[in-house]
XYZ file of N, CA and C in Angstrom:
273
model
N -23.739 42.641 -24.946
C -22.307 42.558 -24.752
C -21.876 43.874 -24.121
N -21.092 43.811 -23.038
C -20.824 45.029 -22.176
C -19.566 44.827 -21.609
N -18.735 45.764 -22.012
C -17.527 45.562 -20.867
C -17.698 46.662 -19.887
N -16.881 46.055 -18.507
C -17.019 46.888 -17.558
C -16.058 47.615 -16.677
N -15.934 48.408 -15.923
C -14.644 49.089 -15.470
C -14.848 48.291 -14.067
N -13.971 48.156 -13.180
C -13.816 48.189 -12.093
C -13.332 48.697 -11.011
N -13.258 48.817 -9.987
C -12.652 49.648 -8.937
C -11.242 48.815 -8.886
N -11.037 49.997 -8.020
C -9.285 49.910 -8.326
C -9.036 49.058 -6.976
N -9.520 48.883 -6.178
C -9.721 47.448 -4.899
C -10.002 46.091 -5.908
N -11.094 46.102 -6.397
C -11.110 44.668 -7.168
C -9.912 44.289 -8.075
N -9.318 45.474 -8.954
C -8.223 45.328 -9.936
C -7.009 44.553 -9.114
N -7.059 45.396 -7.964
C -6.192 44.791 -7.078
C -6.092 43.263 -6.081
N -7.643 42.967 -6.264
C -8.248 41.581 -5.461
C -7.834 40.608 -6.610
N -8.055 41.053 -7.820
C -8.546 39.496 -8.787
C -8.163 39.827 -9.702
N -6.401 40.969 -10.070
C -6.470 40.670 -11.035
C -6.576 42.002 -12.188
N -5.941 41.956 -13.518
C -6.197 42.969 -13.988
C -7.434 43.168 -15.056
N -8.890 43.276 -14.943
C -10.434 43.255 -15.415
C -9.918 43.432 -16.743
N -9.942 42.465 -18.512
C -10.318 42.973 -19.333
C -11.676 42.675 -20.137
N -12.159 42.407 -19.671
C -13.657 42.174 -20.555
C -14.543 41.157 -19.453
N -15.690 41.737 -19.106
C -17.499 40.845 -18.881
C -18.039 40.865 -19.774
N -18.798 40.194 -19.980
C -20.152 39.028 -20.548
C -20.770 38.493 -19.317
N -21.736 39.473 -18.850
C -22.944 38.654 -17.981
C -22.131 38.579 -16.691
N -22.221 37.327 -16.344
C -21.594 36.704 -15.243
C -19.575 36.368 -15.251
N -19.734 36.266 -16.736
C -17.994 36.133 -16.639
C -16.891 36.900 -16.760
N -15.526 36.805 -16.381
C -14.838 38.083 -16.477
C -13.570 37.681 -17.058
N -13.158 38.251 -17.823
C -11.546 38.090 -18.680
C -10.812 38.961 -17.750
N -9.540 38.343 -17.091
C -8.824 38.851 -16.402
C -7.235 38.969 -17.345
N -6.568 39.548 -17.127
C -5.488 39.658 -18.125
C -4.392 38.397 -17.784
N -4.522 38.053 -16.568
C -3.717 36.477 -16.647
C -4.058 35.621 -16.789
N -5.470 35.312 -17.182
C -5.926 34.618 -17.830
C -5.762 34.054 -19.307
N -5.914 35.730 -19.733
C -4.958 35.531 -21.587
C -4.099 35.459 -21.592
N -3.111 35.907 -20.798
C -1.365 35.639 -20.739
C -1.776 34.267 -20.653
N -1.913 33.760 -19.583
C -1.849 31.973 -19.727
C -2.375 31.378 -20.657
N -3.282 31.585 -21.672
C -3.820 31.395 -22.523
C -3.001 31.423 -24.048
N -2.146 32.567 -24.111
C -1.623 32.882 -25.143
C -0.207 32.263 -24.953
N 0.209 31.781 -26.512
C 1.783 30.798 -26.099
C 2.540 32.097 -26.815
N 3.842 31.940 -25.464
C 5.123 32.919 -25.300
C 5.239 33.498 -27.239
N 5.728 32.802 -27.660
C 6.082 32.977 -29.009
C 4.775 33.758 -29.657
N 3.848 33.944 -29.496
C 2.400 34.872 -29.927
C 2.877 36.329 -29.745
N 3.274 36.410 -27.890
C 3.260 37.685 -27.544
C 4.607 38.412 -28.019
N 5.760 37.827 -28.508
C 7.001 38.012 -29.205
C 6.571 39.121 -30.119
N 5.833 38.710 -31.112
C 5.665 39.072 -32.127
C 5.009 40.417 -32.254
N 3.516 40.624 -32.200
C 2.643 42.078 -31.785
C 2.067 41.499 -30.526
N 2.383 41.725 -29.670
C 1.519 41.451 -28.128
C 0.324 41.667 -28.302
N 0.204 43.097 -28.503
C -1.242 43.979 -28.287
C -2.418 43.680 -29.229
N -1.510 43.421 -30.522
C -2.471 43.023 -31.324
C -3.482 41.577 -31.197
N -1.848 40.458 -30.598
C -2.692 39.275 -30.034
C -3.720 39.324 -28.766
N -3.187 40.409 -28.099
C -4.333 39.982 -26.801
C -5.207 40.678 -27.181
N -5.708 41.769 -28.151
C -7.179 42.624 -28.484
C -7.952 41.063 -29.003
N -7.030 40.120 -30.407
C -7.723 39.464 -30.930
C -7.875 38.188 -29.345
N -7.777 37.821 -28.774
C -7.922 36.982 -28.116
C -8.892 37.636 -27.470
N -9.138 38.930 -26.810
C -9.996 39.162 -25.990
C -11.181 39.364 -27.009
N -11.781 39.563 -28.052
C -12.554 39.806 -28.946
C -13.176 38.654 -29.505
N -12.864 37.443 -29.315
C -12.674 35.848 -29.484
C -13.699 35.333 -28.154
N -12.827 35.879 -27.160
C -13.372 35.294 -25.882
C -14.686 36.213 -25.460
N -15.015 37.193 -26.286
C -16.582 37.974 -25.787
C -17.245 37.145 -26.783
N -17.003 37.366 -27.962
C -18.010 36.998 -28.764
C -18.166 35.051 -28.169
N -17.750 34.703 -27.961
C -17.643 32.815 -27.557
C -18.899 33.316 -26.252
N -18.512 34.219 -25.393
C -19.429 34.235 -24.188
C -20.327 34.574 -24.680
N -20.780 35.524 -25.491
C -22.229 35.672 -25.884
C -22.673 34.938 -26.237
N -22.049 34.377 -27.655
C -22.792 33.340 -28.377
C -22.915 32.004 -27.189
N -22.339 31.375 -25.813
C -22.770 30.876 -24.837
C -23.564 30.925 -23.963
N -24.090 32.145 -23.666
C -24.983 32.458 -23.094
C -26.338 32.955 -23.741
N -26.281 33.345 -25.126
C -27.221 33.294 -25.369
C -28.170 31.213 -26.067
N -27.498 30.673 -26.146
C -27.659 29.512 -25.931
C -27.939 28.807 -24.573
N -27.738 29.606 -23.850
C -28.213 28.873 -22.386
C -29.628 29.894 -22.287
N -29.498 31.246 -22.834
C -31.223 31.957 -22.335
C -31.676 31.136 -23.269
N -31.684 30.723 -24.413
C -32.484 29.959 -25.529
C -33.104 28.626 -25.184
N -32.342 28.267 -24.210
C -32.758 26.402 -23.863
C -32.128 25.594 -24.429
N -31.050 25.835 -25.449
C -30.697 24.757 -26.274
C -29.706 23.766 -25.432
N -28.971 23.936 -23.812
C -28.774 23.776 -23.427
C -29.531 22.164 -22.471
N -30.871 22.429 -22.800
C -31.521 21.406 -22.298
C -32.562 20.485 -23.166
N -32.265 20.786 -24.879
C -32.730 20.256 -25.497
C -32.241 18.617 -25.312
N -32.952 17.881 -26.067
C -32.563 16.234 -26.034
C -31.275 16.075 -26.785
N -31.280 16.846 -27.743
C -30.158 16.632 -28.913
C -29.037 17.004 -28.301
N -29.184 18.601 -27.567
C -27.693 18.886 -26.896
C -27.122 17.483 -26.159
N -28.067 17.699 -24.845
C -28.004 16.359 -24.018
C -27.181 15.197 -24.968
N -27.647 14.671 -25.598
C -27.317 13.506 -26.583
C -25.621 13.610 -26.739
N -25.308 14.547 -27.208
C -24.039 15.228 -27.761
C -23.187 15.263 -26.694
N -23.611 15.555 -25.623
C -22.410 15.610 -24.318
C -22.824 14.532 -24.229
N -23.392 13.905 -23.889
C -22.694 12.669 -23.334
C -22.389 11.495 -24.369
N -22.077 11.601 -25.461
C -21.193 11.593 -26.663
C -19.641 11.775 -26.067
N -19.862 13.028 -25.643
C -18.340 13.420 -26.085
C -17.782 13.303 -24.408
N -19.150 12.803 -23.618
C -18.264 12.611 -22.274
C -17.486 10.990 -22.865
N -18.239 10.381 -23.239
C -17.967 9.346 -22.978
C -16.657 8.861 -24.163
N -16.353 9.843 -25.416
C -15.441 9.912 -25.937
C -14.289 10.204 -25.191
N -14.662 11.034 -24.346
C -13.129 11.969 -23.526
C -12.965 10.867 -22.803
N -13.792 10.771 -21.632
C -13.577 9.268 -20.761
C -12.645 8.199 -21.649
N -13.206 7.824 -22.691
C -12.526 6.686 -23.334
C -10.948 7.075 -23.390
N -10.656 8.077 -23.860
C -9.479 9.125 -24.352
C -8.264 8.943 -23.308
N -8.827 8.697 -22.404
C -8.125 9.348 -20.741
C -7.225 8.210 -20.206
């Protein structure tokens, strides 16, 4: 688990950088859109640390499930398309 700094060109391309995991990046309008108005009312800072602390640990624990294989076990497999075909139904 690593967060990373960025240059002040990218901050400016995509966004304001708060947290990587690997390949993915938490951008701060991302959690704003993420977080409902009435959250940030209250302690802002406190909600977006816990939201961003939520969203590393979820990426790790995701990616280390994809280096593991469990991703291509039969059982996973099984399970999505379970729940594709639940959502499909849903829709």
């Amino acid at each position: 688990m690593a967060l990373q700094a960025c240059s002040t060109d990218e901050k400016l391309a995509e966004g304001r950088l708060l947290a990587s995991v690997g390949p993915e990046n938490l951008y701060l309008e991302d959690v704003l859109n993420s977080i409902p108005e009435y959250a940030l009312k209250t302690d802002s800072s406190a909600v977006v640390g816990q939201y961003i602390n939520q969203w590393v640990m979820r990426q790790v624990l995701v990616q280390e499930a994809v280096r593991s294989g469990i991703m291509n076990s039969e059982e996973f497999q099984d399970r999505l398309k379970r729940l594709a075909d639940e959502t499909a139904m849903q829709m």
